[in-house]
GROMACS .gro file of C-alpha atoms in nm:
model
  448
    1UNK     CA    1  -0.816  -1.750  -8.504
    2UNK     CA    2  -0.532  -1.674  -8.787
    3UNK     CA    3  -0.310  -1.647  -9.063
    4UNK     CA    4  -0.316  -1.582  -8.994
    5UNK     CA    5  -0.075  -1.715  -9.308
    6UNK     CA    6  -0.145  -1.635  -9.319
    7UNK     CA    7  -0.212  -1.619  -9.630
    8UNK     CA    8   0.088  -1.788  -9.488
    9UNK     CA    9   0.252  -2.043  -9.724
   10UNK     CA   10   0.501  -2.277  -9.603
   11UNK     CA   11   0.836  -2.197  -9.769
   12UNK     CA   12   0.734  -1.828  -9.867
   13UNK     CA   13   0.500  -1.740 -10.156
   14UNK     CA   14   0.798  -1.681 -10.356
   15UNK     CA   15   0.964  -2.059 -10.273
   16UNK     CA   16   0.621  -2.198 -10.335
   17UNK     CA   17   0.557  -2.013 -10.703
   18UNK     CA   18   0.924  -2.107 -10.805
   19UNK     CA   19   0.865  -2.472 -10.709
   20UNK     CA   20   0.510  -2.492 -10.820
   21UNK     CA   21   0.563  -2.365 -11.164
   22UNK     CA   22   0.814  -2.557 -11.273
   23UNK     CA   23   0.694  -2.763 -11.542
   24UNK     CA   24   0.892  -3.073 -11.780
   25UNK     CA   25   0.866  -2.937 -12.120
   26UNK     CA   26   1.134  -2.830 -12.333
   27UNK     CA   27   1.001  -2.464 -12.358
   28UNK     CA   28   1.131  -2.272 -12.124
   29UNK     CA   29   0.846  -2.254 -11.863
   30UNK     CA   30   0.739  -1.904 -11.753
   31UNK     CA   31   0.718  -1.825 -11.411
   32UNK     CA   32   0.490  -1.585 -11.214
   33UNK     CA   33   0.665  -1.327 -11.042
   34UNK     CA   34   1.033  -1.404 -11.197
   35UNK     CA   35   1.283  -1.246 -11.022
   36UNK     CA   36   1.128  -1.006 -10.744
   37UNK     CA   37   1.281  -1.008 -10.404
   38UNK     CA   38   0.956  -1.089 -10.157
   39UNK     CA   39   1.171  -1.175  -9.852
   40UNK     CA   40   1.087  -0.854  -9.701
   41UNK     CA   41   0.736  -0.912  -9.702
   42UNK     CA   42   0.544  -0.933  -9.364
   43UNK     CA   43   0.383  -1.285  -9.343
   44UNK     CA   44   0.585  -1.440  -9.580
   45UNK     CA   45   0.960  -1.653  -9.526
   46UNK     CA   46   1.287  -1.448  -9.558
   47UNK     CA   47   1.504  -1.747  -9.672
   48UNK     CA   48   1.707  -1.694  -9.960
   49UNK     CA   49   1.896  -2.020  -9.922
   50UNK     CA   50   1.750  -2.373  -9.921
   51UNK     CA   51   2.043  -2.627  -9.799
   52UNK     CA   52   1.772  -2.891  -9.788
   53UNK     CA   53   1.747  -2.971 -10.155
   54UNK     CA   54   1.795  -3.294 -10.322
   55UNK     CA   55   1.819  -3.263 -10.687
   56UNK     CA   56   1.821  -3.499 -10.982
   57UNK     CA   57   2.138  -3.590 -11.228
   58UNK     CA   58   1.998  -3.299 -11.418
   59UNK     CA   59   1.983  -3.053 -11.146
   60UNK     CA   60   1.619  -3.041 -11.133
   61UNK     CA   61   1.480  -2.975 -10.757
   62UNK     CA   62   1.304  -3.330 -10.628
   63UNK     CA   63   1.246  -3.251 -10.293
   64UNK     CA   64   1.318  -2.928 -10.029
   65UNK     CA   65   1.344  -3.067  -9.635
   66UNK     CA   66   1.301  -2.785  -9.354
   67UNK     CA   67   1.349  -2.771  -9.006
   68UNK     CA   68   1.176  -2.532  -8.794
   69UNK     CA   69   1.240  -2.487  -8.424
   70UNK     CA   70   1.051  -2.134  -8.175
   71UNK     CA   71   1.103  -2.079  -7.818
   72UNK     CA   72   1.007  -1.809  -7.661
   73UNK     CA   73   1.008  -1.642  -7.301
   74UNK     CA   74   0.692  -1.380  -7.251
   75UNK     CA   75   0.711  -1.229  -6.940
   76UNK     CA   76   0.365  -1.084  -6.835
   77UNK     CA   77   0.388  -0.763  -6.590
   78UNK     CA   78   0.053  -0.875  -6.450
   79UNK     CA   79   0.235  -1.230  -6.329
   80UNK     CA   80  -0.084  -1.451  -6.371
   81UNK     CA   81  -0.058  -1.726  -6.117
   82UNK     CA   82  -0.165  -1.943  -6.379
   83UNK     CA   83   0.129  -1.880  -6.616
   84UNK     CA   84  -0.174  -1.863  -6.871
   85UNK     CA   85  -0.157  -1.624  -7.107
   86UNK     CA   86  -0.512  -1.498  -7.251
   87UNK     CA   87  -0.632  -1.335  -7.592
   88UNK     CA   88  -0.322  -1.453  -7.811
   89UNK     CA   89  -0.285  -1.759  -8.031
   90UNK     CA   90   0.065  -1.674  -8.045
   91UNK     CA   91   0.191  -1.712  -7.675
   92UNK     CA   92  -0.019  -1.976  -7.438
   93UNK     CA   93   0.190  -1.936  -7.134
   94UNK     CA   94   0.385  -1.641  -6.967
   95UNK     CA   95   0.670  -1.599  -6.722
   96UNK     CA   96   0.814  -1.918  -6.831
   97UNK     CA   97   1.021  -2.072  -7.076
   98UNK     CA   98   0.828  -2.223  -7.380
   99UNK     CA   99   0.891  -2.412  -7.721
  100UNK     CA  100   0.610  -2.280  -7.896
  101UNK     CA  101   0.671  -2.484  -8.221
  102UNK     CA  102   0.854  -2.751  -8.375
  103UNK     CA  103   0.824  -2.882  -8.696
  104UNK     CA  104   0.965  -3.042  -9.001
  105UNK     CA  105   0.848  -3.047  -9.355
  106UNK     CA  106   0.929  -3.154  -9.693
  107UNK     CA  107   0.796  -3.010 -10.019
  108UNK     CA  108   0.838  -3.125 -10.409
  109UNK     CA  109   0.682  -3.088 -10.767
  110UNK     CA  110   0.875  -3.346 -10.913
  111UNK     CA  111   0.766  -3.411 -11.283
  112UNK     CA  112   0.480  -3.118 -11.190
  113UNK     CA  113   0.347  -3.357 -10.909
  114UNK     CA  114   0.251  -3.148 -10.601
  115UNK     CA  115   0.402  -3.308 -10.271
  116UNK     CA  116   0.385  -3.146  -9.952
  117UNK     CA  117   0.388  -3.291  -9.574
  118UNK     CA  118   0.505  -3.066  -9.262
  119UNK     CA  119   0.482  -3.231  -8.920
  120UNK     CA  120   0.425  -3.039  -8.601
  121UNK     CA  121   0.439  -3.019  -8.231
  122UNK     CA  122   0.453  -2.744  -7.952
  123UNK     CA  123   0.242  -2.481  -7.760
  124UNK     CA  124   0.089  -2.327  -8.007
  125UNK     CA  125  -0.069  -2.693  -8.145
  126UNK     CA  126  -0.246  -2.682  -7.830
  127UNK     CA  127  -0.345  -2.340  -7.867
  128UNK     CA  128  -0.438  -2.330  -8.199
  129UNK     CA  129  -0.554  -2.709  -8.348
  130UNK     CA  130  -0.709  -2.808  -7.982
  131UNK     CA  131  -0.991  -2.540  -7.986
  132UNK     CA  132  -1.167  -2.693  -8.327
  133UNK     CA  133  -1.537  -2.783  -8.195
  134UNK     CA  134  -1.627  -2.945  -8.581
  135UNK     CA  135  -1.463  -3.221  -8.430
  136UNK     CA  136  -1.756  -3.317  -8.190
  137UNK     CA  137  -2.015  -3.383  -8.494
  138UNK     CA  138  -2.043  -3.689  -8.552
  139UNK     CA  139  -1.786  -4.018  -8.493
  140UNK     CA  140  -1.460  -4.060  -8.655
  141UNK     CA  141  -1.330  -3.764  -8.593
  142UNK     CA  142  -1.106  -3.563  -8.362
  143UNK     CA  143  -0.802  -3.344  -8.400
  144UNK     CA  144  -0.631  -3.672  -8.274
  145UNK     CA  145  -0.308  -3.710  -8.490
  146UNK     CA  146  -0.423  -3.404  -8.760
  147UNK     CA  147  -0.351  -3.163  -8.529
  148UNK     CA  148   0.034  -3.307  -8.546
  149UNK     CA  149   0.008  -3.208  -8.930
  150UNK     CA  150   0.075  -2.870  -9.018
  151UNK     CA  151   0.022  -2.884  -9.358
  152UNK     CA  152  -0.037  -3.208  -9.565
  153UNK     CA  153  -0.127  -3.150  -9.937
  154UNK     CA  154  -0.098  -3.363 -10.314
  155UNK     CA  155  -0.205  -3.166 -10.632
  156UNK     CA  156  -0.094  -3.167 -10.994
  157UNK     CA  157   0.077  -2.793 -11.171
  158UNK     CA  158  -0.069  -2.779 -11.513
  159UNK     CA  159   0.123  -2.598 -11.762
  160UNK     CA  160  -0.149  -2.285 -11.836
  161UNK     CA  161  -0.080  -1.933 -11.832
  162UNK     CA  162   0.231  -1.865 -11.571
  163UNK     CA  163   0.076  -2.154 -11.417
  164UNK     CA  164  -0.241  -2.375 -11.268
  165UNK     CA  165  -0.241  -2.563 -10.944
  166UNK     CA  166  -0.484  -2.807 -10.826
  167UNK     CA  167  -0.453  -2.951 -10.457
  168UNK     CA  168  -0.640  -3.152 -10.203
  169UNK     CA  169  -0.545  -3.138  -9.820
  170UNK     CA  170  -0.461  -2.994  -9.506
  171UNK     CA  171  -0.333  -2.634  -9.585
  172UNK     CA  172  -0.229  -2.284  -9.401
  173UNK     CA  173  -0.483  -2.007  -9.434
  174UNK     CA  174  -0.520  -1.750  -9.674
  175UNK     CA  175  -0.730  -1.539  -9.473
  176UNK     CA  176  -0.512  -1.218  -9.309
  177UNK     CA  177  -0.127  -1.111  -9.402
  178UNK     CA  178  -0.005  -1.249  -9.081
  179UNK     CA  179   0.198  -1.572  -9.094
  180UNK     CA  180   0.100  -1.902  -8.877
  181UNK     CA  181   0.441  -1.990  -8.825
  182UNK     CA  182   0.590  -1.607  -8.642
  183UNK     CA  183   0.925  -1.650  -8.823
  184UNK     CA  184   0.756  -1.519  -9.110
  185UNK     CA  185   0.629  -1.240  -8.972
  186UNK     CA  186   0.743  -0.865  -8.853
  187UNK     CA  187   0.613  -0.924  -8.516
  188UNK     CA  188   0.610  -1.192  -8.258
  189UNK     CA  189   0.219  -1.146  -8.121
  190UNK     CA  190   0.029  -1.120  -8.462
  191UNK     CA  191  -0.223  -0.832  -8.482
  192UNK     CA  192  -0.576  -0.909  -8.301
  193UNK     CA  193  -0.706  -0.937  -8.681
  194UNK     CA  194  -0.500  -1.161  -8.792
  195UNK     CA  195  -0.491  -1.382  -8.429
  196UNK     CA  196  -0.876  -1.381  -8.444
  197UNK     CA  197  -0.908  -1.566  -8.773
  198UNK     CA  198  -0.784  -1.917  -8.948
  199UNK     CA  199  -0.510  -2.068  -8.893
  200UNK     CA  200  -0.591  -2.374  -9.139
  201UNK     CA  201  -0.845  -2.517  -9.370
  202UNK     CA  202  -0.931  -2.864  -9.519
  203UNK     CA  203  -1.003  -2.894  -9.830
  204UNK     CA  204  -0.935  -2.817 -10.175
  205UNK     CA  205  -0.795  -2.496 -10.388
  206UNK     CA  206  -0.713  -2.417 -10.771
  207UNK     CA  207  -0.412  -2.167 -10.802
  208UNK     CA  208  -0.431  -1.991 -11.088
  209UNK     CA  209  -0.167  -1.733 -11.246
  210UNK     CA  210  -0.340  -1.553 -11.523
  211UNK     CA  211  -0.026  -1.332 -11.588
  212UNK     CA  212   0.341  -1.288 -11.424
  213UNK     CA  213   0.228  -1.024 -11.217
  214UNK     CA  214  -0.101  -1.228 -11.040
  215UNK     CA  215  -0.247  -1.459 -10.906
  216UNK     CA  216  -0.615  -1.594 -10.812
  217UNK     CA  217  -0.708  -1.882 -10.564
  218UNK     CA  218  -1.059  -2.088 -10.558
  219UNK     CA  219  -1.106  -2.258 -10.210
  220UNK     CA  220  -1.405  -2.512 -10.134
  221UNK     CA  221  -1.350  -2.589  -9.743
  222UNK     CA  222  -1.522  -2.801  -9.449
  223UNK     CA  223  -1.517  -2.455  -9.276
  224UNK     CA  224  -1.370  -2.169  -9.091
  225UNK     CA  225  -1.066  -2.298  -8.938
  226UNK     CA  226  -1.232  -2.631  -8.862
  227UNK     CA  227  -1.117  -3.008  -8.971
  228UNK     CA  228  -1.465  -3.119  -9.032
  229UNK     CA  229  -1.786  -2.936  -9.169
  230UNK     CA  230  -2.052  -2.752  -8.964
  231UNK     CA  231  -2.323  -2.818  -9.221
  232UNK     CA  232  -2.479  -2.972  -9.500
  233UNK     CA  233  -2.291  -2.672  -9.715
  234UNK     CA  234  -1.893  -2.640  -9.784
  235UNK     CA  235  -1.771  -2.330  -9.714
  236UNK     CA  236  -1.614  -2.134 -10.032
  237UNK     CA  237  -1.307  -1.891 -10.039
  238UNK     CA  238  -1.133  -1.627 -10.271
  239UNK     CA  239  -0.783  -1.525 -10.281
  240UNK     CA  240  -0.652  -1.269 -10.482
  241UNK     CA  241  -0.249  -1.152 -10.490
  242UNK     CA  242  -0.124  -0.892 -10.743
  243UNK     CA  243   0.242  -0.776 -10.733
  244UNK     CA  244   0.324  -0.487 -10.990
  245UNK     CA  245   0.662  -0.455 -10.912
  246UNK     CA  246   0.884  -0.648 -10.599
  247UNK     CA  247   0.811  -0.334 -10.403
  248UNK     CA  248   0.450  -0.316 -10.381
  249UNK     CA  249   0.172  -0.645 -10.331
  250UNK     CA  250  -0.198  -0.596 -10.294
  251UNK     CA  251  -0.420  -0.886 -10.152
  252UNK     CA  252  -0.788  -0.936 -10.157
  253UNK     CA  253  -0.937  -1.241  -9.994
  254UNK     CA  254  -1.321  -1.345  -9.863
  255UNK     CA  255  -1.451  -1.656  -9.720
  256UNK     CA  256  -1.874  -1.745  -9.685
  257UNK     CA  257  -1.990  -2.051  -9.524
  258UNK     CA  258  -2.190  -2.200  -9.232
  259UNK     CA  259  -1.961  -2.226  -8.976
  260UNK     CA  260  -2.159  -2.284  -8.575
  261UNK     CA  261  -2.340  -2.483  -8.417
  262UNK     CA  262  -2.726  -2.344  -8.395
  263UNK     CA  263  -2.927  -2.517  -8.143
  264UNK     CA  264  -2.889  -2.821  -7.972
  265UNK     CA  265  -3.052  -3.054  -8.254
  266UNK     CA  266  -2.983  -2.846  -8.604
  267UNK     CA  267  -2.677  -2.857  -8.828
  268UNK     CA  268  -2.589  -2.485  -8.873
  269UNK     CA  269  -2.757  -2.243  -9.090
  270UNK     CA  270  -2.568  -1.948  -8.971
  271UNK     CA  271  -2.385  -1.772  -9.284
  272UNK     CA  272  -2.035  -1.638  -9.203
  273UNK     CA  273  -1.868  -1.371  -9.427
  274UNK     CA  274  -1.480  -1.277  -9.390
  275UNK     CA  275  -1.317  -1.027  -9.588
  276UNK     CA  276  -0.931  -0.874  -9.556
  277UNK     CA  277  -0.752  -0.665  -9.793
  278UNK     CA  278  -0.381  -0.569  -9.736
  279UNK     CA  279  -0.120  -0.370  -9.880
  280UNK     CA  280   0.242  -0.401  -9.784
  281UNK     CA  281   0.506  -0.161  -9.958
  282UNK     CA  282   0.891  -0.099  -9.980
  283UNK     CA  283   0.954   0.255 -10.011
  284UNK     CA  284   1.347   0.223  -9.960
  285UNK     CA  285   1.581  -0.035 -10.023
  286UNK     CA  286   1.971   0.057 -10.016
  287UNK     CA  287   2.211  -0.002 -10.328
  288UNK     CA  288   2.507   0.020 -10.123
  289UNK     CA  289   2.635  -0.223  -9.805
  290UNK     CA  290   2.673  -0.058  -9.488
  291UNK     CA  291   2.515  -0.036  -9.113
  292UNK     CA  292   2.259   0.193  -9.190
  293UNK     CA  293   1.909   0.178  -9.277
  294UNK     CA  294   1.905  -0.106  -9.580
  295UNK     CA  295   1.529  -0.115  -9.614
  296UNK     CA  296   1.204   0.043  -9.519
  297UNK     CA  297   0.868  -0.073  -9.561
  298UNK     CA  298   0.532  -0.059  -9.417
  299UNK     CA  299   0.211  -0.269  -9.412
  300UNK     CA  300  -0.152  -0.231  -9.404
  301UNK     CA  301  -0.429  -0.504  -9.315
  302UNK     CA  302  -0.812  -0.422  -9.289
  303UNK     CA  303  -1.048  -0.690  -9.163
  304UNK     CA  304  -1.428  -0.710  -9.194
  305UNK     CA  305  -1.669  -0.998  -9.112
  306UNK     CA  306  -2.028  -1.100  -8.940
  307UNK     CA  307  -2.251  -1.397  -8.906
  308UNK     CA  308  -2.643  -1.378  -8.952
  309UNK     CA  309  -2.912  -1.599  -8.979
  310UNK     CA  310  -3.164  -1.800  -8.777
  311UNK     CA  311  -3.211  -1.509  -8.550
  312UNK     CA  312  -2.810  -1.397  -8.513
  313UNK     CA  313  -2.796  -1.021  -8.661
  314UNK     CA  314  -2.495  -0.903  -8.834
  315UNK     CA  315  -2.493  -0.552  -8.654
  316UNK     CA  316  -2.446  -0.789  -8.326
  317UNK     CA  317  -2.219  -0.989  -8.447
  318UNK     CA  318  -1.927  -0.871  -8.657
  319UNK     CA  319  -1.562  -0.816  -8.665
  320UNK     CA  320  -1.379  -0.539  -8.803
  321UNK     CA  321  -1.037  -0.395  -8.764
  322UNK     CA  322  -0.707  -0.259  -8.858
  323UNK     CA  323  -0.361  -0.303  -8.837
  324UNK     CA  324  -0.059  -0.050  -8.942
  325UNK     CA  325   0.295  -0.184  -8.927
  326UNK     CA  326   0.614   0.025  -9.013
  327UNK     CA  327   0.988  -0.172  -9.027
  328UNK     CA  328   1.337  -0.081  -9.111
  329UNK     CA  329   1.633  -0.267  -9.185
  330UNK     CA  330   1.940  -0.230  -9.037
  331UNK     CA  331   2.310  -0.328  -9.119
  332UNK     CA  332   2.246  -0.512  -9.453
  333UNK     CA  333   1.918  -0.680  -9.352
  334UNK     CA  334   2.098  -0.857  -9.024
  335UNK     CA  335   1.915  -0.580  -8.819
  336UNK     CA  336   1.539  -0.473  -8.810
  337UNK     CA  337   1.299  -0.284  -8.560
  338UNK     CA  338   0.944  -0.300  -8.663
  339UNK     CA  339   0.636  -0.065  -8.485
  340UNK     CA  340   0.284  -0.210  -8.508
  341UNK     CA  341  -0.042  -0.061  -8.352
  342UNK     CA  342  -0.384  -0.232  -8.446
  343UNK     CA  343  -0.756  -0.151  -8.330
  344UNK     CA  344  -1.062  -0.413  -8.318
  345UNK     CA  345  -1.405  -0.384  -8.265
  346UNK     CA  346  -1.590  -0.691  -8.180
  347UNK     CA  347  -1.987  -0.635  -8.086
  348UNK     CA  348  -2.101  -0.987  -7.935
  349UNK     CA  349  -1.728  -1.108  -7.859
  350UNK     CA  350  -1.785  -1.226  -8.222
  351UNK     CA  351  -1.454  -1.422  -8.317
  352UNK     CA  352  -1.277  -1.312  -8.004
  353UNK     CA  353  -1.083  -1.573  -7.742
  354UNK     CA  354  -1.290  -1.627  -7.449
  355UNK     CA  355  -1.055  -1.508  -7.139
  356UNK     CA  356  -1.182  -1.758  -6.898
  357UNK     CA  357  -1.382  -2.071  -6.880
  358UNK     CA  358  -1.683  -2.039  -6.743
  359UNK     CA  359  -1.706  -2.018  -6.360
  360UNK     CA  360  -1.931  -2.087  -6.071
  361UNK     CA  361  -2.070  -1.716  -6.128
  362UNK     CA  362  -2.004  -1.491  -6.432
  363UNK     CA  363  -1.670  -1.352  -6.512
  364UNK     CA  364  -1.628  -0.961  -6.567
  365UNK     CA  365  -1.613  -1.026  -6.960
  366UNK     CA  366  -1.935  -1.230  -6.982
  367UNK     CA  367  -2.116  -0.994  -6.772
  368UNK     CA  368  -2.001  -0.739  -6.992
  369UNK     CA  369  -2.118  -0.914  -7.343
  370UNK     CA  370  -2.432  -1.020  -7.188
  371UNK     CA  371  -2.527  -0.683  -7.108
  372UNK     CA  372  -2.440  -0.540  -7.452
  373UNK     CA  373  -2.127  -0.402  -7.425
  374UNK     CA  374  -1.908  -0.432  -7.781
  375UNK     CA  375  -1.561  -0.563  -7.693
  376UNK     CA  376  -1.297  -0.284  -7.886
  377UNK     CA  377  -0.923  -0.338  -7.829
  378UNK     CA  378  -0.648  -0.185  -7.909
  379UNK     CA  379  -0.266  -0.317  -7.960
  380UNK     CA  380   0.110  -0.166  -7.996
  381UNK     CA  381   0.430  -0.323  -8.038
  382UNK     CA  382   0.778  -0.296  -8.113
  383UNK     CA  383   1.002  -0.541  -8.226
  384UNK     CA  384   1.337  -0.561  -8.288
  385UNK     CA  385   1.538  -0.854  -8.500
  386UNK     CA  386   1.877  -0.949  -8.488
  387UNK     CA  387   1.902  -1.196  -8.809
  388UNK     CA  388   2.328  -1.310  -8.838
  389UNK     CA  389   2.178  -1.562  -9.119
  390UNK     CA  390   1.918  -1.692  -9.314
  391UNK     CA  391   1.874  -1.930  -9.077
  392UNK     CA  392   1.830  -1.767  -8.737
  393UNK     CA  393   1.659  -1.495  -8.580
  394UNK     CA  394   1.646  -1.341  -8.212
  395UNK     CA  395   1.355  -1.095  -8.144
  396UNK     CA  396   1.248  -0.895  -7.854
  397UNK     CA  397   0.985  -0.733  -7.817
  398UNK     CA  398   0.758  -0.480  -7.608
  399UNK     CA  399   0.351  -0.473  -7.601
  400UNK     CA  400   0.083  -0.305  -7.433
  401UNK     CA  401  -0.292  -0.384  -7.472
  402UNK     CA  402  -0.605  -0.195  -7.391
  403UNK     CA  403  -0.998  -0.323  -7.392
  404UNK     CA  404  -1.288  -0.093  -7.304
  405UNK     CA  405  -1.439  -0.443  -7.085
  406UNK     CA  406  -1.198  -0.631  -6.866
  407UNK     CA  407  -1.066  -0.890  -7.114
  408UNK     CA  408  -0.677  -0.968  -7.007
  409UNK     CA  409  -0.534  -1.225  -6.718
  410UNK     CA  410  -0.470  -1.039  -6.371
  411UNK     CA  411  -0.237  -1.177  -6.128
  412UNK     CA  412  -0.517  -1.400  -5.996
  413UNK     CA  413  -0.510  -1.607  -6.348
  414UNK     CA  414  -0.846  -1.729  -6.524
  415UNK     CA  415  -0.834  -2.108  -6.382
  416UNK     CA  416  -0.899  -2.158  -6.062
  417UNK     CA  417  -0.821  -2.003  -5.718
  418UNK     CA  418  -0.486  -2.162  -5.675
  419UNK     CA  419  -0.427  -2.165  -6.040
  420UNK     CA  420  -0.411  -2.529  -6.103
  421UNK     CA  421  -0.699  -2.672  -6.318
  422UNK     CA  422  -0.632  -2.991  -6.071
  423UNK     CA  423  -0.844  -2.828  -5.829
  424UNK     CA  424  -1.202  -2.805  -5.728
  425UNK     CA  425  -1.310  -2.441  -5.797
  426UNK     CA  426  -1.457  -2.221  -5.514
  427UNK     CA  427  -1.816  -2.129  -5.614
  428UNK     CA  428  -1.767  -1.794  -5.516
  429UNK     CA  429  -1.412  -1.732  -5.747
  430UNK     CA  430  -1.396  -1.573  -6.069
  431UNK     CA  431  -1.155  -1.501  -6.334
  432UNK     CA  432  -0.959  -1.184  -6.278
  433UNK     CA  433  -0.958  -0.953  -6.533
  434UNK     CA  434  -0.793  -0.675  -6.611
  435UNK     CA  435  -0.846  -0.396  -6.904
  436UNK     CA  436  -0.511  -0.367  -7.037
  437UNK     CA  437  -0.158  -0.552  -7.021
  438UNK     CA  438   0.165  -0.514  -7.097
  439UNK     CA  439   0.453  -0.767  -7.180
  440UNK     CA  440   0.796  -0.859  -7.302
  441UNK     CA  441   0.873  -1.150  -7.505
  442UNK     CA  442   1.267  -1.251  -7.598
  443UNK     CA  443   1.212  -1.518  -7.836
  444UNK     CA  444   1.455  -1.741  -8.087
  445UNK     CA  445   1.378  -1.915  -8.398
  446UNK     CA  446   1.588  -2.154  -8.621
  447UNK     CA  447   1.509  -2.264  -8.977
  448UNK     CA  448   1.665  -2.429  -9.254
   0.00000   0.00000   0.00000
C-alpha cells in the first residue's frame, strides 16, 4: 500500500521546506526552493494560507495547528451486499456514507528544533494501519494506539547548504507521487501504483538540500510500510526531488529491505526492491483573472519492484506500472477537472490487496494466482474540483476498472453469504468476483 505521500508530506513540501529551513542566525538564511508556487502539484497540499500560526513577539513562526476533516459517498454499480469495497486503500466501504479521515496536527521548528505530531482517526486507519502483520513478531507490539498517529516526528535543522534535517519517528512515505491524505491529490482513488505501496515508515531520515533547486533524503526503516522490523536487517531508502523551475519537479526514490515473513520458524531473508520515478509539469498557467482555463498540467509516475530470495524469483514476483494524469484549472484555480488512466502488472498478486479472505473453497482470484495467471489491471478516472477556498474542496468523480482475473466485489460481496462477518460461512460459498467495476464517489474535504 501507498503514498502513497506520498512522498506525501504533511503541510505540502513547500510548507515543510519553508518551516524546516528556517534557521536563528543573523544571516539571512537561504532557503531551498524560494519562491516557487508548488500548490499545483499532484500529491502535495494546495494551501496558501495557514490561519493556524502562533508566532513569537518577533514574528517568528512557533507552531502551525491543522485540522483535517474527508467524507465521502462511493456508490458502487455492482451494489456489494457487503458495502465492502475491494482493491482500494482509499475507499473501504461503498453505497454508504463514510468519514474516511479525521485528523489534527501541529508542526514547529522553533529555534531550528523539529516538532511534529498529527493525530488520526477514520476509515481509512482501518484500512490502511490495521493490515501491518510486523506487528505479530514478537510481544510489545501492535498497531494499538500508533495507528491513531499519523505522523509523529522530533529532529534538529542544521544550518548547511540550503539546509540539513535530521529526524526520528513515525513519518508519511516517500515512496510514489500520490498523497496519503486525498486532499492533496488530483484524484480521489489514488492510482493502483501508488495504492499498492507505503503509506508510512518508522524510522529515521537525513534531509539534505545541497542547492536551492534540490533535495536528497537518506531513510533507515523497520520496513515496508510496517511499525516493526521483519528481520535482523533495517530496511534503507533514497529520495531524490529536483525542481528547476516552479513548473517542472522530477523525483527519484528506491527502497531495499527484508520485508515477509519466510517460513513458519525464520526471520525473513527475502530482499524487496521498490523503485518510482515521476515527473509532474505545468505547461500553462494564466497571467490574467478570468473563468477560463487558469492552469494546465500533467503528471507522470512509473513504478517498478520484486522480491527474491530463499526460493521466491523476481520474474514471479514483481510489480510494475504506470500512471498518466492530465488537469486543468478553471475560474482562477476555484475550478479543476483532472483525467487519470493507469496500468499494473502484478505476476504472483505481488503487492496487490487480496479481494477476499480466504473461504471454505478457493475464491476465483486465488484459483487464478495459483495456477499462474499474472494479475494486470487497468484504471481511468475523472475528477472534477470545485475549490471556493483554501480551505475546502468538493470532488466528484467517475471510475471504471478492468483485471484480466476476477479481482473486484460483485453484488454477492467477499464476506460471507449474507454479508455480515457475524455469520457462520456456508462451506460451499465463495467470494464473488467480478473483472471490472465501475463507481462514483461525491466526496468533501475541509482543512485549515
Amino acid at each position: 500500500m501507498k503514498k502513497k505521500m506520498a512522498g506525501a508530506f504533511a503541510l505540502g513540501l513547500s510548507v515543510c521546506i519553508s518551516t524546516y529551513t528556517f534557521g536563528q542566525d543573523a544571516v539571512k538564511p537561504k532557503i531551498p526552493f524560494d519562491g516557487m508556487d508548488l500548490t499545483w502539484i499532484n500529491g502535495q497540499n494546495r494551501q496558501k494560507n495557514f490561519p493556524l500560526t502562533v508566532t513569537d513577539k518577533n514574528g517568528e513562526t512557533i507552531l502551525t495547528g491543522v485540522a483535517l476533516v474527508d467524507g465521502y459517498f462511493n456508490y458502487n454499480f455492482a451494489r456489494p451486499k457487503d458495502n465492502t469495497q475491494t482493491i482500494s486503500a482509499a475507499t473501504g466501504r461503498s453505497n454508504e456514507f463514510t468519514l474516511n479521515q479525521a485528523s489534527i496536527g501541529i508542526e514547529s521548528n522553533y529555534k531550528n528544533v523539529i516538532g511534529r505530531l498529527w493525530l488520526q482517526t477514520g476509515s481509512m486507519t482501518h484500512v490502511v494501519q490495521e493490515a501491518d502483520g510486523s506487528v505479530a513478531r514478537g510481544r510489545n507490539t501492535g498497531t494499538g494506539n500508533l495507528k491513531f498517529i499519523r505522523e509523529a516526528a522530533a529532529g534538529y535543522h542544521f544550518n548547511v547548504n540550503y539546509g540539513l534535517n535530521v529526524e526520528m519517528g513515525i513519518f508519511m512515505s516517500y515512496i510514489g507521487l500520490e498523497s496519503y491524505v486525498l486532499q492533496e491529490n488530483w484524484s480521489y482513488q489514488r492510482s493502483m501504483v501508488c495504492d499498492f505501496t507505503p503509506f508510512y515508515f518508522q524510522g529515521a531520515r537525513a534531509q539534505w538540500y545541497p542547492t536551492k533547486n534540490y533535495k536528497t533524503e537518506l531513510w533507515l526503516l523497520n520496513g515496508w510500510q510496517s511499525y516493526n522490523s521483519w528481520s535482523r536487517n533495517v530496511g534503507i531508502g533514497n529520495s531524490n526531488y529536483w525542481r528547476p523551475n516552479e513548473n517542472l519537479q522530477l523525483v527519484a526514490n528506491f527502497y531495499y529491505g527484508n520485508d515477509s515473513k519466510s517460513g513458519t520458524t525464520e526471520l525473513s531473508k527475502v530482499r524487496r526492491f521498490h523503485h518510482d520515478n515521476s515527473i509532474v509539469a505545468r505547461y500553462y498557467k494564466s497571467k490574467a483573472n478570468g473563468k477560463g482555463i487558469s492552469q494546465a498540467a500533467f503528471s507522470l509516475n512509473t513504478h517498478y519492484g520484486f522480491q527474491s530470495g530463499e526460493g521466491v524469483k523476481a520474474k514471479n514476483n514483481y510489480m510494475a506500472g504506470t500512471s498518466l494524469a492530465h488537469r486543468l484549472w478553471f475560474n482562477n484555480n476555484k475550478l479543476a477537472w483532472t483525467v487519470r488512466g493507469d496500468v499494473i502488472t502484478n505476476p504472483g498478486g505481488y503487492l496487490a490487496f487480496s479481494p477476499a479472505v480466504s473461504g471454505a473453497i478457493p475464491n476465483d482470484y486465488e484459483t487464478a494466482i495459483a495456477d499462474g495467471k499474472d494479475l494486470r489491471a487497468m484504471q481511468l478516472s475523472t475528477t472534477f474540483d470545485v475549490m471556493p477556498n483554501d480551505h475546502v474542496t468538493f470532488r466528484f468523480e467517475y471510475l471504471h476498472r478492468n483485471a484480466n482475473i476476477p479481482y473486484f466485489a460483485g453484488p454477492g460481496g467477499t464476506t460471507s453469504q449474507t454479508g455480515f462477518n457475524t455469520d457462520p460461512i456456508d462451506p460451499t460459498w465463495k467470494a464473488d468476483l467480478r473483472k471490472s467495476e465501475n463507481r462514483v464517489i461525491v466526496a468533501v474535504n475541509f482543512r485549515l
